[in-house]
XYZ file of C-alpha atoms in Angstrom:
460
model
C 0.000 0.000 0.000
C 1.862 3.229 -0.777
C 2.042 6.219 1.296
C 0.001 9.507 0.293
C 1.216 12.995 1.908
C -1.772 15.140 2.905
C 0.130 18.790 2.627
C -2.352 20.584 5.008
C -2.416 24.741 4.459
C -5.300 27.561 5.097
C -7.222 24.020 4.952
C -6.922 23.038 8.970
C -9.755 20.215 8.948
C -10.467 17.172 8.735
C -14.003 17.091 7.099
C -14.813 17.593 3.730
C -10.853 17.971 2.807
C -10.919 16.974 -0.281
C -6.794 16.115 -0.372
C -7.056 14.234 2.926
C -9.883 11.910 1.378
C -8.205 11.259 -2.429
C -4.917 10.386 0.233
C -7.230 8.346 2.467
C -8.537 6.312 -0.662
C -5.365 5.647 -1.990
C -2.889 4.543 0.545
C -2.050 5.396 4.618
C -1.618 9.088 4.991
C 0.875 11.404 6.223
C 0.410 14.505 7.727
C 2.093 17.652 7.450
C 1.658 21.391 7.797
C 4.727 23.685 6.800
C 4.884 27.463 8.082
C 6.677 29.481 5.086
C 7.707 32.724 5.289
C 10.604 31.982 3.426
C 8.982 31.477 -0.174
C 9.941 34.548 -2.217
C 7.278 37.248 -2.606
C 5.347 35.456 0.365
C 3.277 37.391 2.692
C 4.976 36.805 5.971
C 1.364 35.757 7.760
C 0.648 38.643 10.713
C 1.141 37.887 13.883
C -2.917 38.128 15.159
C -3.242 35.283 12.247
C -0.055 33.950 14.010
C -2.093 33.592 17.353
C -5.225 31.745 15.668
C -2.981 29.662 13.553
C -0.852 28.116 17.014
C -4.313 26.912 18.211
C -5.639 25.880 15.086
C -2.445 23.574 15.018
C -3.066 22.603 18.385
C -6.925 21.716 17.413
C -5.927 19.803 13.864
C -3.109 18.061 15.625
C -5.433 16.326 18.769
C -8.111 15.655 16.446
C -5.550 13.474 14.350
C -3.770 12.330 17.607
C -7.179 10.627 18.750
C -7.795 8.829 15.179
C -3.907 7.356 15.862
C -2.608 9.657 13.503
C 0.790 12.744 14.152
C 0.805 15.831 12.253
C 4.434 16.645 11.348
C 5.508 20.008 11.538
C 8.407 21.851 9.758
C 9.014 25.953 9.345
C 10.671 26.818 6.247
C 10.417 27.090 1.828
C 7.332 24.868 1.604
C 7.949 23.169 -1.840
C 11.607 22.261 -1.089
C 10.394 21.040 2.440
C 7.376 19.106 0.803
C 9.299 17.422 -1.748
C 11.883 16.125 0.300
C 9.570 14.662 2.370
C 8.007 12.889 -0.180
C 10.771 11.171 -1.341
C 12.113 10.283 2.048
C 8.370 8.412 2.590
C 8.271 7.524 -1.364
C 4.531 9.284 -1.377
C 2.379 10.909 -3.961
C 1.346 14.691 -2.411
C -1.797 16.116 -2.286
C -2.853 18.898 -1.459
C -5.721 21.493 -1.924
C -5.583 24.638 -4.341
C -5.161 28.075 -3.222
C -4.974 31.016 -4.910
C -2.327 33.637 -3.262
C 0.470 34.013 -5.757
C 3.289 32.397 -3.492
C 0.826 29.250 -2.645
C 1.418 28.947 -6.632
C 5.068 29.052 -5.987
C 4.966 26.400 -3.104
C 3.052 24.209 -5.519
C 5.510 24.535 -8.505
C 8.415 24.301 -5.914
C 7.199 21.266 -4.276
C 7.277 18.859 -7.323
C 4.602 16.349 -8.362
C 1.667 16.735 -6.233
C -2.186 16.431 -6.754
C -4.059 19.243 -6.951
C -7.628 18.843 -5.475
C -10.687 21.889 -5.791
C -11.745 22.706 -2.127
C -10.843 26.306 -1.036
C -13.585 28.025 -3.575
C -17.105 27.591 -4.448
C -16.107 26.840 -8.011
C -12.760 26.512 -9.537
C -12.482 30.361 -10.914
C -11.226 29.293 -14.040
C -14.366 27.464 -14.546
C -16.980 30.510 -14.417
C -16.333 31.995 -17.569
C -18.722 34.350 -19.787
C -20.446 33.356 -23.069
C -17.007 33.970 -25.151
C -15.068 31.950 -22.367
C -13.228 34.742 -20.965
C -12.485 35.933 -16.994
C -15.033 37.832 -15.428
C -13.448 40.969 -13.398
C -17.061 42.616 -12.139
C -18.777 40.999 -9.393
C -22.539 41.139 -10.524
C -22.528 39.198 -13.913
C -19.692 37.070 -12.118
C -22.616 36.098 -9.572
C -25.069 35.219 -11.753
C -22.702 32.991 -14.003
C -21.684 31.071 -10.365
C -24.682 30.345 -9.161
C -25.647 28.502 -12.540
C -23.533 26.073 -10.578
C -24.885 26.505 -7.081
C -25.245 24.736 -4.965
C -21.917 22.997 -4.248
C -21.385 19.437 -3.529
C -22.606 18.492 -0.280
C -20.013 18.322 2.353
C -18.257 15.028 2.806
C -17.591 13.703 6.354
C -14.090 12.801 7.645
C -12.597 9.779 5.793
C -11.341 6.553 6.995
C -8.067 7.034 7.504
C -5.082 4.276 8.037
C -1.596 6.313 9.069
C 1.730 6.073 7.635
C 4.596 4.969 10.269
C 6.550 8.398 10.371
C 7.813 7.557 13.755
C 10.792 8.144 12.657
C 10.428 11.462 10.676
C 11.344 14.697 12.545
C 9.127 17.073 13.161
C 9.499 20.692 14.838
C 7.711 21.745 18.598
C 5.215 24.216 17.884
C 5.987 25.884 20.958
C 9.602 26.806 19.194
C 7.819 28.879 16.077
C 6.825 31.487 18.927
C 3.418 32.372 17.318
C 1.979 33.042 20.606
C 3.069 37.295 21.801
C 5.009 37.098 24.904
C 5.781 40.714 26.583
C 3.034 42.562 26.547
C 0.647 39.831 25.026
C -1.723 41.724 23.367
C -3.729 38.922 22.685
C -6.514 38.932 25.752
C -9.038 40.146 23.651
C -8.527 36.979 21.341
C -9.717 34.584 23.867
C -13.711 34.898 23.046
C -12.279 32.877 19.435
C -12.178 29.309 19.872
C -10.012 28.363 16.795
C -9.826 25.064 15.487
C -12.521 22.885 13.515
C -14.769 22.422 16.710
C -15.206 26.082 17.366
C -15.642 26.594 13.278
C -19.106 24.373 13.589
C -20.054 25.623 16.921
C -19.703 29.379 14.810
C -21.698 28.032 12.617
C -24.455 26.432 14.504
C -24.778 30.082 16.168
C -24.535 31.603 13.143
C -27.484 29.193 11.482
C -29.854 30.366 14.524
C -29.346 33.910 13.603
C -29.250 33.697 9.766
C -32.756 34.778 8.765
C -32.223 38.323 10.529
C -28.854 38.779 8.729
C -29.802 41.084 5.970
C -31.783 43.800 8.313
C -28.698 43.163 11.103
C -25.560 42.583 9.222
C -25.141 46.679 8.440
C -25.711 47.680 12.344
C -22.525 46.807 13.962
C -23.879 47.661 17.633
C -25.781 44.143 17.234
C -24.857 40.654 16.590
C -25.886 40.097 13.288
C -23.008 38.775 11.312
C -21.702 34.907 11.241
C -18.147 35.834 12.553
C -17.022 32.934 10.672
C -14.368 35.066 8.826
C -11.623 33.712 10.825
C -12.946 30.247 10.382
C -12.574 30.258 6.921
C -9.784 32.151 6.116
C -7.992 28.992 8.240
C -10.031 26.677 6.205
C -11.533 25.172 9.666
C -14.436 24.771 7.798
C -15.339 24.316 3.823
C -17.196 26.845 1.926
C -19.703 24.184 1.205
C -20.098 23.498 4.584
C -21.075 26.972 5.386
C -23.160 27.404 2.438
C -25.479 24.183 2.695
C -25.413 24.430 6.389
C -27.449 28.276 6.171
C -29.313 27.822 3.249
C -30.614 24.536 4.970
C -31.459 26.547 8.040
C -33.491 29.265 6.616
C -33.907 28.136 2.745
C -31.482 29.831 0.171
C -33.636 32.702 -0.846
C -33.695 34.523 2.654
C -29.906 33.080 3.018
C -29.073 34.703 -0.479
C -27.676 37.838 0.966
C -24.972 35.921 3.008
C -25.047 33.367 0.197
C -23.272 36.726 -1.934
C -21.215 37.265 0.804
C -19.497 33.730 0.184
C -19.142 34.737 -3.406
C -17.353 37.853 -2.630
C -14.904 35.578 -0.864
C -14.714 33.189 -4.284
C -14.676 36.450 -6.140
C -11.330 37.780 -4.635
C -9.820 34.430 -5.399
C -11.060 35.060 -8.943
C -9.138 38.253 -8.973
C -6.211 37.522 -7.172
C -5.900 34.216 -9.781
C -6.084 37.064 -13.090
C -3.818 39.558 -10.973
C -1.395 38.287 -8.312
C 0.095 41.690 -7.314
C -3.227 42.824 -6.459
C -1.975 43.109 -2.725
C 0.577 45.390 -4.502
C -0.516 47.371 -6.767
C -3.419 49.191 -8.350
C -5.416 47.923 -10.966
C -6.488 51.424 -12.751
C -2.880 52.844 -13.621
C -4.254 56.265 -13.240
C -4.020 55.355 -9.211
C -0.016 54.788 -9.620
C 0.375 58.105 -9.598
C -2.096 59.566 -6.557
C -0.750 62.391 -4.336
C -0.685 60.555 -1.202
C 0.687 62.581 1.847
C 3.331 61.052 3.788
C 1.624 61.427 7.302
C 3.318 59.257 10.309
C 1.499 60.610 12.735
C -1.789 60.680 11.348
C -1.328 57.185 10.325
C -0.481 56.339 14.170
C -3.302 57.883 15.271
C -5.713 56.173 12.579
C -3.871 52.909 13.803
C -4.703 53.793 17.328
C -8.352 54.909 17.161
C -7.264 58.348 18.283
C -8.781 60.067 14.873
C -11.701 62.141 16.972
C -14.039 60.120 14.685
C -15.909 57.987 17.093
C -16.902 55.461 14.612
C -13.643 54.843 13.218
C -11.923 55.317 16.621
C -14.551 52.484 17.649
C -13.443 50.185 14.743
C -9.750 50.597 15.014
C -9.893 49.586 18.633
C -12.110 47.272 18.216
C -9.658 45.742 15.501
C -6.933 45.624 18.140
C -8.376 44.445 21.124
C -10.726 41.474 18.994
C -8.367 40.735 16.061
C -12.147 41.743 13.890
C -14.415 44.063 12.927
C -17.479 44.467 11.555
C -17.259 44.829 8.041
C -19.093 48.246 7.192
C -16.770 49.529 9.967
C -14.512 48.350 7.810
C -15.482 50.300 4.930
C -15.521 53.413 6.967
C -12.413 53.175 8.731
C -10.556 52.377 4.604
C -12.390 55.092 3.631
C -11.695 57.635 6.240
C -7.338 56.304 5.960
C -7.460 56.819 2.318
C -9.929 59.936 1.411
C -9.967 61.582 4.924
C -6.226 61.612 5.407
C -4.920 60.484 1.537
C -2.684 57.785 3.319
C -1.974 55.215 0.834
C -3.879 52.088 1.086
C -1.240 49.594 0.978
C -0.234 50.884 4.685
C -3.682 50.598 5.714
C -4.239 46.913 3.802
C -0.899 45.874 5.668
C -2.269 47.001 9.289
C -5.172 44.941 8.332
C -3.110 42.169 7.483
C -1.236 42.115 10.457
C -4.121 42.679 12.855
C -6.765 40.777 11.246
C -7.192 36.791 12.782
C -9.238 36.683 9.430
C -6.692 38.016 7.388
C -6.943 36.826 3.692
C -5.106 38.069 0.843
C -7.377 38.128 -2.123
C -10.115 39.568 0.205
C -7.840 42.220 2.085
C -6.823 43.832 -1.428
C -9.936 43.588 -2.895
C -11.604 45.409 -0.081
C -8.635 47.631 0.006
C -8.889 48.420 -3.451
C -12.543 48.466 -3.639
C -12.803 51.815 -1.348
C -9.993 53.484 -2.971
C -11.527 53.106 -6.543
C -8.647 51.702 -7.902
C -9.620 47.999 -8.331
C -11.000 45.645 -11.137
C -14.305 46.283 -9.456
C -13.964 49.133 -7.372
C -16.346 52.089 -5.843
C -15.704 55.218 -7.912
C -13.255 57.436 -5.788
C -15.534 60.524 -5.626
C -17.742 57.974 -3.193
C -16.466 59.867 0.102
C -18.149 57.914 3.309
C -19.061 60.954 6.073
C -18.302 59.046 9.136
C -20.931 60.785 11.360
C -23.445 60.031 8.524
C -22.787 56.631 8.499
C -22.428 56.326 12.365
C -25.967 57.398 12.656
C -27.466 56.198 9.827
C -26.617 52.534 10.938
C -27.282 53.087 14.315
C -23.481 53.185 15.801
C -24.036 54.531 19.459
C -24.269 51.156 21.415
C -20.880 50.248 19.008
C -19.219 53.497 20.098
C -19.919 53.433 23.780
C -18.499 49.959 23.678
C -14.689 51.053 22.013
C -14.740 54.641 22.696
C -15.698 54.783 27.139
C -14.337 58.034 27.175
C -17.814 58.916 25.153
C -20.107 56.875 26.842
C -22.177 59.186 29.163
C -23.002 60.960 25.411
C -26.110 60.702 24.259
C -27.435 59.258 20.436
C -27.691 62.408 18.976
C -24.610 63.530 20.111
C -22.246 60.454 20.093
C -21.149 60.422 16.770
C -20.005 63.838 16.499
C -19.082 64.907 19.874
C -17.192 68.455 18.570
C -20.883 69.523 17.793
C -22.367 68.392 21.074
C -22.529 71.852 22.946
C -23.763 71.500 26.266
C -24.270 67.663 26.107
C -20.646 67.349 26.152
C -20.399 69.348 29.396
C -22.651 67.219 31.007
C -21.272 63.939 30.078
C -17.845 65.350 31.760
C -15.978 65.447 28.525
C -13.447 67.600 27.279
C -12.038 67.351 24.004
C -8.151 67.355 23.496
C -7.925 66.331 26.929
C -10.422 63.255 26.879
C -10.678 62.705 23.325
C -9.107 63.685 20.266
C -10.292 66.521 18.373
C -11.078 65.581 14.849
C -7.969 65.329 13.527
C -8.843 66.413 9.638
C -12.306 68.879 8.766
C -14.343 66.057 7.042
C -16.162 68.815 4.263
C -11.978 70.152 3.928
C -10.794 66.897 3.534
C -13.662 65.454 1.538
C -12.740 68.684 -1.321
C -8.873 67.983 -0.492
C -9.472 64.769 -1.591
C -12.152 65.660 -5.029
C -9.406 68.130 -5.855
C -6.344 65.286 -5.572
C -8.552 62.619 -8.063
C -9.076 65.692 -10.410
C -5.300 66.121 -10.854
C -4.586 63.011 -11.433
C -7.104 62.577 -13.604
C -6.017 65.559 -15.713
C -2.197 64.302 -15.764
C-alpha cells in the first residue's frame, strides 16, 4: 500500500478535505503542515493570524492524535520542504488549491503533487462568460456562479489508516513562537475558539441567527453577522459546509444575501488568480500616480483609534483588542485612511493584514482596493463615506460606547459627532483634546482635499 502525503495549508480540517480523502482512498496518509515565510514574494502571515494559527495547530493536531494519527511540523520554503519529504516516505502529495500568488510558488516548488478543488465555491477558471473569458465585475460574475450553485454536499471525515513516520522529525510548535510574549496583546482573542470544533459551533450560532442577517448585518452595535471570517480564512471549515449548512437553516432565498457574501470571498480568489500583485498594486494605472501625503502621525493615530471620529476610533480599537471588525466599519475606517487623510492604502491593507485573525489576501486587497476606486471592481473614488453620517445612519451609538468609554455618558444624537455636542458634552464630563481627540482632519476640507487630488490626477 503506498504512502500519500496530505500537505495541510489555510485548509486546517479534517471534514470535507478533499486532499485528505483522495490520500485516504489511496494509501495510509501522512500529515504535514509547513509554516513558510521563506517562499519569495510570500506574505509573511501577521502575527494576530499567528495567534489563531498556534491553536488551530493545536486543534488539527489532537483531532488526528485521537484517530492514531501525528501531524508533522516543519518551518521553512514549503515546496523544497514538501518534496523532500516525499521522497524520504516515497509518497504521492496532495494537497488542496489556493490562490495567493506564493501558494502557486509552493506548488511549482514542491514537485509532483495532486491538486484537489476545495478552497472556492467553483474553480475560478471554470466561471467563464459566453465567449469563455475571466469575469473581473462581481454582478454578472454572480449570476454565471450560481448557474452552478449549490456545491457538492459536504463530505464527512474519511477513513483514515496512518503512515509509520515515527521516525520522521518534526518541529515543537511551541519553538515557532506564534503566541506574543511581553506585553501579550492577545486577551481580547480569547472569546475565538479556533480550530474545527469552534468553526461548527460558529456556525451552529450563526445558522440560529441567519434569517435576521440582511436587516442586522449593516448595524454593527448588534450581533448580526456569522463571525465565521476567521474560520474560513484557516479553512476550519469548507465553503460548502457553510453554504449548505445556512441555506438549509433558513432556505437559500432569505440566506441569499450571506449566500453573496461567500461569493465575494470566491470572487477575490477570482481576482487575485487574473492579478497576483493585487496586494501590490493598483489595478487602474491612473491610481499609480495619486498624491498621497506622507503622514506618520496621522497614520499612528488612525492605527490607534485616536482620529476624533468615534466610529472609526470604535473600529480601530475594536480591531486591536478582537483581532475583527465588523465589516461596514470596515469600509468606513478604509475610507476615512485613504480619502480623509490620503494615506496610501497599501499601509492601511498591511495594518489589516497584520491585525486581522481573518486576514486573507485576495479579500484584504480587494476590499482595500474596492474603497480606494482603484480595483477591477472598485467604488468610484468621488464615493467619500461621512463618518458621522454613516455612524448614525446605521445606528453606531451602542458600538461606540463599547470602544470609545471616554464617550459613553453621550447621548445618540450627540455620540457620533461629539465636537458639535454643545452643552451635552459638558454634562457627560468630557473635554475634548484632553479626553478625546479633536477631529484630527475637517471632514467637508478633507472630503474637497481629496475631489481636488482625483481631479489632478485625472487631468495628468
Amino acid at each position: 500500500m503506498t504512502t500519500q502525503l496530505a500537505w495541510f495549508r489555510n485548509d486546517l480540517r479534517l471534514a470535507d478535505h478533499a486532499a485528505l480523502i483522495a490520500a485516504a482512498d489511496r494509501g495510509t496518509v501522512a500529515a504535514l503542515f509547513v509554516l513558510d515565510d521563506e517562499t519569495p514574494g510570500a506574505w509573511k502571515m501577521g502575527a494576530a493570524q499567528r495567534w489563531w494559527l498556534h491553536h488551530s495547530l493545536v486543534s488539527l493536531s489532537r483531532s488526528i492524535a485521537e484517530r492514531g494519527g501525528r501531524l508533522i511540523l516543519r518551518r521553512g520554503r514549503a515546496g523544497p520542504i514538501v518534496k523532500a519529504l516525499a521522497a524520504e516516505l516515497r509518497a504521492e502529495v496532495h494537497t488542496l488549491v489556493h490562490h495567493e500568488p506564493w501558494a502557486v510558488a509552493q506548488e511549482d516548488e514542491a514537485g509532483t503533487v495532486t491538486r484537489h478543488h476545495g478552497t472556492t465555491l467553483a474553480p475560478p477558471a471554470t466561471v467563464l462568460s459566453g465567449t469563455g473569458g475571466r469575469y473581473r465585475i462581481f454582478t454578472p460574475w454572480w449570476r454565471k456562479l450560481l448557474e452552478q450553485m449549490p456545491p457538492p454536499r459536504p463530505r464527512p471525515v474519511p477513513d483514515l489508516r496512518w503512515a509509520d513516520v515515527g521516525a520522521i522529525s518534526s518541529d515543537d510548535l511551541a519553538s515557532w513562537a506564534l503566541l506574543p510574549t511581553k506585553p501579550d496583546w492577545s486577551g481580547g482573542f480569547r472569546d475565538w475558539q479556533p480550530g474545527e470544533a469552534g468553526a461548527a459551533a460558529r456556525l451552529a450560532d450563526f445558522a440560529r441567527r441567519a434569517a435576521r442577517y440582511d436587516e442586522a448585518r449593516n448595524l454593527p452595535s448588534v450581533e448580526g453577522t456569522s463571525r465565521l471570517s476567521p474560520h474560513l480564512a484557516l479553512g476550519e471549515i469548507s465553503i460548502n459546509t457553510a453554504w449548505h449548512a445556512i441555506a438549509d437553516a433558513v432556505g437559500e432565498r432569505v440566506a441569499e444575501p450571506w449566500l453573496r457574501e461567500l461569493g465575494w470571498r470566491d470572487f477575490s480568489a477570482n481576482i487575485i488568480d487574473q492579478f497576483p500583485d493585487h496586494g501590490d498594486a493598483p489595478n487602474r494605472e491612473a491610481f499609480a500616480r495619486f498624491p498621497f501625503l506622507d503622514d506618520p502621525a496621522g497614520y499612528q493615530a488612525w492605527c490607534k483609534g485616536q482620529t476624533g471620529y468615534p466610529i472609526v476610533d470604535a473600529g480601530m480599537r475594536q480591531l486591536w483588542e478582537t483581532g475583527w471588525m465588523h465589516n461596514r466599519v470596515r469600509m468606513i475606517t478604509a475610507s476615512f485612511l485613504v480619502k480623509h487623510q490620503l494615506i496610501d492604502w497599501r499601509l492601511g491593507e498591511r495594518w489589516f493584514w497584520d491585525t486581522l485573525l481573518d486576514a486573507d489576501y485576495g479579500n484584504n486587497a480587494q476590499g482595500w482596493q474596492w474603497v480606494m476606486g482603484s480595483g477591477v471592481d472598485s467604488s468610484p473614488f468621488n464615493r467619500i463615506f461621512a463618518p458621522v453620517g454613516q455612524s448614525a445612519k446605521f445606528a453606531a451609538a451602542g458600538y461606540i460606547r463599547r470602544w470609545v468609554p471616554e464617550l459613553a455618558k453621550l447621548p445618540d444624537d450627540a455620540i457620533h459627532a461629539p465636537w458639535e455636542a454643545g452643552v451635552a458634552l459638558i454634562r457627560a464630563g468630557v473635554k475634548l483634546g484632553r479626553d478625546y481627540p479633536a477631529p484630527i482632519v475637517n471632514h467637508e476640507a478633507a472630503r474637497a482635499r481629496a475631489l481636488q487630488a482625483w481631479a489632478a490626477v485625472k487631468a495628468a
